[in-house]
Amino acid sequence: MSNEDKMLQLVLSDTKLSSFYEYNADEFTTIEDALRADNPIVVAVAKIIRGVRGNSDKSIQKEVYNEVINYLNNNLL
């Protein structure tokens, strides 16, 4: 299990988050699983983890932010 997969499990295992957005964290063991999910919140979490990858470069963080916002706007609204 990669560090990305561990981070994904840590975030998705939050009971308030999973309850509110109605997903089962056990269904998404890898980033790849989460990126293919039907639940937009699960996909967004995976996109953030995959996009940032511990990088502190502000331009990369801004790019990831824009990608996630656009994805959520297209899939939630």
PDB file of N, CA and C in Angstrom:
ATOM      1  N   MET A   1       0.856  -1.182   0.000  1.00  0.00           N
ATOM      2  CA  MET A   1       0.000   0.000   0.000  1.00  0.00           C
ATOM      3  C   MET A   1       0.896   1.238   0.000  1.00  0.00           C
ATOM      4  N   SER A   2       0.627   2.140  -0.943  1.00  0.00           N
ATOM      5  CA  SER A   2       1.438   3.351  -1.075  1.00  0.00           C
ATOM      6  C   SER A   2       1.034   4.384  -0.018  1.00  0.00           C
ATOM      7  N   ASN A   3       1.870   5.388   0.130  1.00  0.00           N
ATOM      8  CA  ASN A   3       1.549   6.474   1.064  1.00  0.00           C
ATOM      9  C   ASN A   3       0.276   7.200   0.633  1.00  0.00           C
ATOM     10  N   GLU A   4       0.078   7.336  -0.682  1.00  0.00           N
ATOM     11  CA  GLU A   4      -1.145   7.958  -1.184  1.00  0.00           C
ATOM     12  C   GLU A   4      -2.371   7.150  -0.770  1.00  0.00           C
ATOM     13  N   ASP A   5      -2.273   5.828  -0.886  1.00  0.00           N
ATOM     14  CA  ASP A   5      -3.389   4.955  -0.506  1.00  0.00           C
ATOM     15  C   ASP A   5      -3.675   5.049   0.992  1.00  0.00           C
ATOM     16  N   LYS A   6      -2.612   5.148   1.774  1.00  0.00           N
ATOM     17  CA  LYS A   6      -2.780   5.287   3.227  1.00  0.00           C
ATOM     18  C   LYS A   6      -3.457   6.611   3.574  1.00  0.00           C
ATOM     19  N   MET A   7      -3.036   7.677   2.894  1.00  0.00           N
ATOM     20  CA  MET A   7      -3.648   8.993   3.132  1.00  0.00           C
ATOM     21  C   MET A   7      -5.116   8.961   2.720  1.00  0.00           C
ATOM     22  N   LEU A   8      -5.409   8.333   1.597  1.00  0.00           N
ATOM     23  CA  LEU A   8      -6.788   8.204   1.142  1.00  0.00           C
ATOM     24  C   LEU A   8      -7.626   7.500   2.196  1.00  0.00           C
ATOM     25  N   GLN A   9      -7.145   6.385   2.706  1.00  0.00           N
ATOM     26  CA  GLN A   9      -7.877   5.636   3.725  1.00  0.00           C
ATOM     27  C   GLN A   9      -8.090   6.480   4.983  1.00  0.00           C
ATOM     28  N   LEU A  10      -7.077   7.225   5.361  1.00  0.00           N
ATOM     29  CA  LEU A  10      -7.185   8.081   6.542  1.00  0.00           C
ATOM     30  C   LEU A  10      -8.291   9.125   6.363  1.00  0.00           C
ATOM     31  N   VAL A  11      -8.319   9.784   5.224  1.00  0.00           N
ATOM     32  CA  VAL A  11      -9.326  10.821   4.988  1.00  0.00           C
ATOM     33  C   VAL A  11     -10.718  10.207   4.839  1.00  0.00           C
ATOM     34  N   LEU A  12     -10.829   9.172   4.011  1.00  0.00           N
ATOM     35  CA  LEU A  12     -12.144   8.582   3.753  1.00  0.00           C
ATOM     36  C   LEU A  12     -12.730   7.867   4.965  1.00  0.00           C
ATOM     37  N   SER A  13     -11.897   7.496   5.916  1.00  0.00           N
ATOM     38  CA  SER A  13     -12.400   6.798   7.098  1.00  0.00           C
ATOM     39  C   SER A  13     -13.045   7.732   8.121  1.00  0.00           C
ATOM     40  N   ASP A  14     -13.009   9.025   7.859  1.00  0.00           N
ATOM     41  CA  ASP A  14     -13.664   9.977   8.754  1.00  0.00           C
ATOM     42  C   ASP A  14     -15.164   9.692   8.764  1.00  0.00           C
ATOM     43  N   THR A  15     -15.702   9.405   9.940  1.00  0.00           N
ATOM     44  CA  THR A  15     -17.101   8.978  10.038  1.00  0.00           C
ATOM     45  C   THR A  15     -18.088  10.079   9.657  1.00  0.00           C
ATOM     46  N   LYS A  16     -17.788  11.312   9.998  1.00  0.00           N
ATOM     47  CA  LYS A  16     -18.694  12.408   9.627  1.00  0.00           C
ATOM     48  C   LYS A  16     -18.727  12.600   8.116  1.00  0.00           C
ATOM     49  N   LEU A  17     -17.566  12.546   7.504  1.00  0.00           N
ATOM     50  CA  LEU A  17     -17.472  12.712   6.055  1.00  0.00           C
ATOM     51  C   LEU A  17     -18.201  11.575   5.329  1.00  0.00           C
ATOM     52  N   SER A  18     -17.938  10.355   5.740  1.00  0.00           N
ATOM     53  CA  SER A  18     -18.570   9.208   5.074  1.00  0.00           C
ATOM     54  C   SER A  18     -20.074   9.174   5.315  1.00  0.00           C
ATOM     55  N   SER A  19     -20.505   9.595   6.459  1.00  0.00           N
ATOM     56  CA  SER A  19     -21.932   9.628   6.762  1.00  0.00           C
ATOM     57  C   SER A  19     -22.643  10.699   5.944  1.00  0.00           C
ATOM     58  N   PHE A  20     -22.053  11.868   5.877  1.00  0.00           N
ATOM     59  CA  PHE A  20     -22.677  12.978   5.167  1.00  0.00           C
ATOM     60  C   PHE A  20     -22.726  12.729   3.662  1.00  0.00           C
ATOM     61  N   TYR A  21     -21.647  12.171   3.102  1.00  0.00           N
ATOM     62  CA  TYR A  21     -21.581  11.962   1.657  1.00  0.00           C
ATOM     63  C   TYR A  21     -21.893  10.527   1.236  1.00  0.00           C
ATOM     64  N   GLU A  22     -22.300   9.722   2.187  1.00  0.00           N
ATOM     65  CA  GLU A  22     -22.820   8.374   1.965  1.00  0.00           C
ATOM     66  C   GLU A  22     -21.930   7.498   1.080  1.00  0.00           C
ATOM     67  N   TYR A  23     -20.760   7.185   1.574  1.00  0.00           N
ATOM     68  CA  TYR A  23     -19.876   6.238   0.903  1.00  0.00           C
ATOM     69  C   TYR A  23     -19.303   5.287   1.938  1.00  0.00           C
ATOM     70  N   ASN A  24     -18.799   4.186   1.470  1.00  0.00           N
ATOM     71  CA  ASN A  24     -18.143   3.201   2.335  1.00  0.00           C
ATOM     72  C   ASN A  24     -16.656   3.235   2.017  1.00  0.00           C
ATOM     73  N   ALA A  25     -15.848   3.694   2.951  1.00  0.00           N
ATOM     74  CA  ALA A  25     -14.409   3.844   2.737  1.00  0.00           C
ATOM     75  C   ALA A  25     -13.740   2.524   2.371  1.00  0.00           C
ATOM     76  N   ASP A  26     -14.293   1.403   2.820  1.00  0.00           N
ATOM     77  CA  ASP A  26     -13.708   0.099   2.529  1.00  0.00           C
ATOM     78  C   ASP A  26     -13.764  -0.250   1.046  1.00  0.00           C
ATOM     79  N   GLU A  27     -14.608   0.417   0.284  1.00  0.00           N
ATOM     80  CA  GLU A  27     -14.726   0.162  -1.149  1.00  0.00           C
ATOM     81  C   GLU A  27     -13.602   0.805  -1.956  1.00  0.00           C
ATOM     82  N   PHE A  28     -12.843   1.691  -1.328  1.00  0.00           N
ATOM     83  CA  PHE A  28     -11.811   2.451  -2.035  1.00  0.00           C
ATOM     84  C   PHE A  28     -10.462   2.254  -1.356  1.00  0.00           C
ATOM     85  N   THR A  29      -9.790   1.186  -1.705  1.00  0.00           N
ATOM     86  CA  THR A  29      -8.521   0.863  -1.044  1.00  0.00           C
ATOM     87  C   THR A  29      -7.323   1.533  -1.704  1.00  0.00           C
ATOM     88  N   THR A  30      -7.480   1.973  -2.955  1.00  0.00           N
ATOM     89  CA  THR A  30      -6.370   2.635  -3.648  1.00  0.00           C
ATOM     90  C   THR A  30      -6.846   3.942  -4.266  1.00  0.00           C
ATOM     91  N   ILE A  31      -5.901   4.780  -4.590  1.00  0.00           N
ATOM     92  CA  ILE A  31      -6.197   6.038  -5.273  1.00  0.00           C
ATOM     93  C   ILE A  31      -6.913   5.755  -6.591  1.00  0.00           C
ATOM     94  N   GLU A  32      -6.453   4.741  -7.305  1.00  0.00           N
ATOM     95  CA  GLU A  32      -7.072   4.397  -8.586  1.00  0.00           C
ATOM     96  C   GLU A  32      -8.539   4.014  -8.413  1.00  0.00           C
ATOM     97  N   ASP A  33      -8.847   3.246  -7.359  1.00  0.00           N
ATOM     98  CA  ASP A  33     -10.241   2.898  -7.064  1.00  0.00           C
ATOM     99  C   ASP A  33     -11.064   4.161  -6.832  1.00  0.00           C
ATOM    100  N   ALA A  34     -10.517   5.070  -6.052  1.00  0.00           N
ATOM    101  CA  ALA A  34     -11.231   6.299  -5.703  1.00  0.00           C
ATOM    102  C   ALA A  34     -11.423   7.206  -6.911  1.00  0.00           C
ATOM    103  N   LEU A  35     -10.452   7.253  -7.800  1.00  0.00           N
ATOM    104  CA  LEU A  35     -10.575   8.091  -8.988  1.00  0.00           C
ATOM    105  C   LEU A  35     -11.664   7.590  -9.937  1.00  0.00           C
ATOM    106  N   ARG A  36     -12.002   6.306  -9.837  1.00  0.00           N
ATOM    107  CA  ARG A  36     -13.059   5.723 -10.676  1.00  0.00           C
ATOM    108  C   ARG A  36     -14.418   5.676  -9.965  1.00  0.00           C
ATOM    109  N   ALA A  37     -14.498   6.231  -8.778  1.00  0.00           N
ATOM    110  CA  ALA A  37     -15.726   6.160  -7.977  1.00  0.00           C
ATOM    111  C   ALA A  37     -16.860   6.959  -8.610  1.00  0.00           C
ATOM    112  N   ASP A  38     -18.079   6.547  -8.282  1.00  0.00           N
ATOM    113  CA  ASP A  38     -19.267   7.292  -8.709  1.00  0.00           C
ATOM    114  C   ASP A  38     -19.525   8.494  -7.806  1.00  0.00           C
ATOM    115  N   ASN A  39     -18.996   8.457  -6.597  1.00  0.00           N
ATOM    116  CA  ASN A  39     -19.211   9.522  -5.626  1.00  0.00           C
ATOM    117  C   ASN A  39     -18.209  10.661  -5.883  1.00  0.00           C
ATOM    118  N   PRO A  40     -18.680  11.857  -6.236  1.00  0.00           N
ATOM    119  CA  PRO A  40     -17.775  12.968  -6.548  1.00  0.00           C
ATOM    120  C   PRO A  40     -16.861  13.378  -5.402  1.00  0.00           C
ATOM    121  N   ILE A  41     -17.304  13.215  -4.174  1.00  0.00           N
ATOM    122  CA  ILE A  41     -16.466  13.591  -3.032  1.00  0.00           C
ATOM    123  C   ILE A  41     -15.270  12.648  -2.924  1.00  0.00           C
ATOM    124  N   VAL A  42     -15.495  11.372  -3.122  1.00  0.00           N
ATOM    125  CA  VAL A  42     -14.408  10.387  -3.087  1.00  0.00           C
ATOM    126  C   VAL A  42     -13.402  10.710  -4.182  1.00  0.00           C
ATOM    127  N   VAL A  43     -13.895  11.020  -5.375  1.00  0.00           N
ATOM    128  CA  VAL A  43     -13.005  11.364  -6.491  1.00  0.00           C
ATOM    129  C   VAL A  43     -12.221  12.634  -6.171  1.00  0.00           C
ATOM    130  N   ALA A  44     -12.885  13.628  -5.601  1.00  0.00           N
ATOM    131  CA  ALA A  44     -12.222  14.890  -5.270  1.00  0.00           C
ATOM    132  C   ALA A  44     -11.101  14.682  -4.256  1.00  0.00           C
ATOM    133  N   VAL A  45     -11.350  13.874  -3.244  1.00  0.00           N
ATOM    134  CA  VAL A  45     -10.308  13.574  -2.248  1.00  0.00           C
ATOM    135  C   VAL A  45      -9.112  12.907  -2.939  1.00  0.00           C
ATOM    136  N   ALA A  46      -9.383  11.962  -3.806  1.00  0.00           N
ATOM    137  CA  ALA A  46      -8.305  11.274  -4.520  1.00  0.00           C
ATOM    138  C   ALA A  46      -7.530  12.237  -5.415  1.00  0.00           C
ATOM    139  N   LYS A  47      -8.240  13.138  -6.091  1.00  0.00           N
ATOM    140  CA  LYS A  47      -7.580  14.116  -6.952  1.00  0.00           C
ATOM    141  C   LYS A  47      -6.670  15.033  -6.145  1.00  0.00           C
ATOM    142  N   ILE A  48      -7.110  15.432  -4.971  1.00  0.00           N
ATOM    143  CA  ILE A  48      -6.285  16.294  -4.119  1.00  0.00           C
ATOM    144  C   ILE A  48      -5.026  15.546  -3.682  1.00  0.00           C
ATOM    145  N   ILE A  49      -5.200  14.334  -3.207  1.00  0.00           N
ATOM    146  CA  ILE A  49      -4.044  13.555  -2.729  1.00  0.00           C
ATOM    147  C   ILE A  49      -3.077  13.290  -3.874  1.00  0.00           C
ATOM    148  N   ARG A  50      -3.595  12.864  -5.006  1.00  0.00           N
ATOM    149  CA  ARG A  50      -2.748  12.562  -6.160  1.00  0.00           C
ATOM    150  C   ARG A  50      -2.082  13.825  -6.689  1.00  0.00           C
ATOM    151  N   GLY A  51      -2.819  14.917  -6.732  1.00  0.00           N
ATOM    152  CA  GLY A  51      -2.288  16.144  -7.319  1.00  0.00           C
ATOM    153  C   GLY A  51      -1.211  16.810  -6.492  1.00  0.00           C
ATOM    154  N   VAL A  52      -1.392  16.837  -5.197  1.00  0.00           N
ATOM    155  CA  VAL A  52      -0.447  17.544  -4.335  1.00  0.00           C
ATOM    156  C   VAL A  52       0.802  16.702  -4.072  1.00  0.00           C
ATOM    157  N   ARG A  53       0.627  15.451  -3.730  1.00  0.00           N
ATOM    158  CA  ARG A  53       1.747  14.519  -3.494  1.00  0.00           C
ATOM    159  C   ARG A  53       2.867  15.122  -2.654  1.00  0.00           C
ATOM    160  N   GLY A  54       2.496  15.849  -1.623  1.00  0.00           N
ATOM    161  CA  GLY A  54       3.493  16.415  -0.716  1.00  0.00           C
ATOM    162  C   GLY A  54       4.239  17.605  -1.279  1.00  0.00           C
ATOM    163  N   ASN A  55       3.808  18.118  -2.414  1.00  0.00           N
ATOM    164  CA  ASN A  55       4.480  19.233  -3.063  1.00  0.00           C
ATOM    165  C   ASN A  55       3.995  20.542  -2.457  1.00  0.00           C
ATOM    166  N   SER A  56       4.916  21.393  -2.054  1.00  0.00           N
ATOM    167  CA  SER A  56       4.549  22.670  -1.442  1.00  0.00           C
ATOM    168  C   SER A  56       4.574  23.820  -2.438  1.00  0.00           C
ATOM    169  N   ASP A  57       4.799  23.529  -3.712  1.00  0.00           N
ATOM    170  CA  ASP A  57       4.808  24.548  -4.755  1.00  0.00           C
ATOM    171  C   ASP A  57       3.410  25.134  -4.910  1.00  0.00           C
ATOM    172  N   LYS A  58       3.306  26.431  -4.695  1.00  0.00           N
ATOM    173  CA  LYS A  58       2.003  27.110  -4.720  1.00  0.00           C
ATOM    174  C   LYS A  58       1.318  26.994  -6.086  1.00  0.00           C
ATOM    175  N   SER A  59       2.072  27.005  -7.168  1.00  0.00           N
ATOM    176  CA  SER A  59       1.450  26.921  -8.488  1.00  0.00           C
ATOM    177  C   SER A  59       0.822  25.550  -8.719  1.00  0.00           C
ATOM    178  N   ILE A  60       1.447  24.502  -8.213  1.00  0.00           N
ATOM    179  CA  ILE A  60       0.880  23.156  -8.330  1.00  0.00           C
ATOM    180  C   ILE A  60      -0.363  23.047  -7.460  1.00  0.00           C
ATOM    181  N   GLN A  61      -0.296  23.591  -6.262  1.00  0.00           N
ATOM    182  CA  GLN A  61      -1.463  23.562  -5.377  1.00  0.00           C
ATOM    183  C   GLN A  61      -2.627  24.319  -5.999  1.00  0.00           C
ATOM    184  N   LYS A  62      -2.372  25.440  -6.631  1.00  0.00           N
ATOM    185  CA  LYS A  62      -3.415  26.228  -7.291  1.00  0.00           C
ATOM    186  C   LYS A  62      -4.001  25.446  -8.459  1.00  0.00           C
ATOM    187  N   GLU A  63      -3.165  24.758  -9.212  1.00  0.00           N
ATOM    188  CA  GLU A  63      -3.618  23.942 -10.336  1.00  0.00           C
ATOM    189  C   GLU A  63      -4.535  22.812  -9.856  1.00  0.00           C
ATOM    190  N   VAL A  64      -4.140  22.158  -8.758  1.00  0.00           N
ATOM    191  CA  VAL A  64      -4.954  21.086  -8.182  1.00  0.00           C
ATOM    192  C   VAL A  64      -6.273  21.653  -7.677  1.00  0.00           C
ATOM    193  N   TYR A  65      -6.218  22.790  -7.015  1.00  0.00           N
ATOM    194  CA  TYR A  65      -7.428  23.451  -6.521  1.00  0.00           C
ATOM    195  C   TYR A  65      -8.396  23.719  -7.673  1.00  0.00           C
ATOM    196  N   ASN A  66      -7.889  24.288  -8.743  1.00  0.00           N
ATOM    197  CA  ASN A  66      -8.743  24.604  -9.896  1.00  0.00           C
ATOM    198  C   ASN A  66      -9.342  23.334 -10.506  1.00  0.00           C
ATOM    199  N   GLU A  67      -8.547  22.294 -10.619  1.00  0.00           N
ATOM    200  CA  GLU A  67      -9.047  21.037 -11.170  1.00  0.00           C
ATOM    201  C   GLU A  67     -10.172  20.464 -10.303  1.00  0.00           C
ATOM    202  N   VAL A  68      -9.974  20.463  -8.995  1.00  0.00           N
ATOM    203  CA  VAL A  68     -10.973  19.907  -8.081  1.00  0.00           C
ATOM    204  C   VAL A  68     -12.243  20.755  -8.069  1.00  0.00           C
ATOM    205  N   ILE A  69     -12.101  22.061  -8.045  1.00  0.00           N
ATOM    206  CA  ILE A  69     -13.271  22.951  -8.062  1.00  0.00           C
ATOM    207  C   ILE A  69     -14.072  22.755  -9.348  1.00  0.00           C
ATOM    208  N   ASN A  70     -13.382  22.694 -10.465  1.00  0.00           N
ATOM    209  CA  ASN A  70     -14.085  22.472 -11.735  1.00  0.00           C
ATOM    210  C   ASN A  70     -14.781  21.118 -11.755  1.00  0.00           C
ATOM    211  N   TYR A  71     -14.108  20.104 -11.248  1.00  0.00           N
ATOM    212  CA  TYR A  71     -14.711  18.769 -11.199  1.00  0.00           C
ATOM    213  C   TYR A  71     -15.966  18.773 -10.337  1.00  0.00           C
ATOM    214  N   LEU A  72     -15.875  19.346  -9.155  1.00  0.00           N
ATOM    215  CA  LEU A  72     -17.036  19.400  -8.262  1.00  0.00           C
ATOM    216  C   LEU A  72     -18.176  20.231  -8.843  1.00  0.00           C
ATOM    217  N   ASN A  73     -17.853  21.354  -9.461  1.00  0.00           N
ATOM    218  CA  ASN A  73     -18.887  22.179 -10.080  1.00  0.00           C
ATOM    219  C   ASN A  73     -19.612  21.420 -11.184  1.00  0.00           C
ATOM    220  N   ASN A  74     -18.883  20.617 -11.928  1.00  0.00           N
ATOM    221  CA  ASN A  74     -19.490  19.852 -13.014  1.00  0.00           C
ATOM    222  C   ASN A  74     -20.253  18.628 -12.525  1.00  0.00           C
ATOM    223  N   ASN A  75     -19.929  18.132 -11.341  1.00  0.00           N
ATOM    224  CA  ASN A  75     -20.520  16.874 -10.891  1.00  0.00           C
ATOM    225  C   ASN A  75     -21.441  16.993  -9.688  1.00  0.00           C
ATOM    226  N   LEU A  76     -21.458  18.138  -9.037  1.00  0.00           N
ATOM    227  CA  LEU A  76     -22.348  18.313  -7.883  1.00  0.00           C
ATOM    228  C   LEU A  76     -23.446  19.328  -8.124  1.00  0.00           C
ATOM    229  N   LEU A  77     -23.174  20.313  -8.923  1.00  0.00           N
ATOM    230  CA  LEU A  77     -24.148  21.395  -9.137  1.00  0.00           C
ATOM    231  C   LEU A  77     -25.011  21.147 -10.346  1.00  0.00           C
TER     232      LEU A  77
END
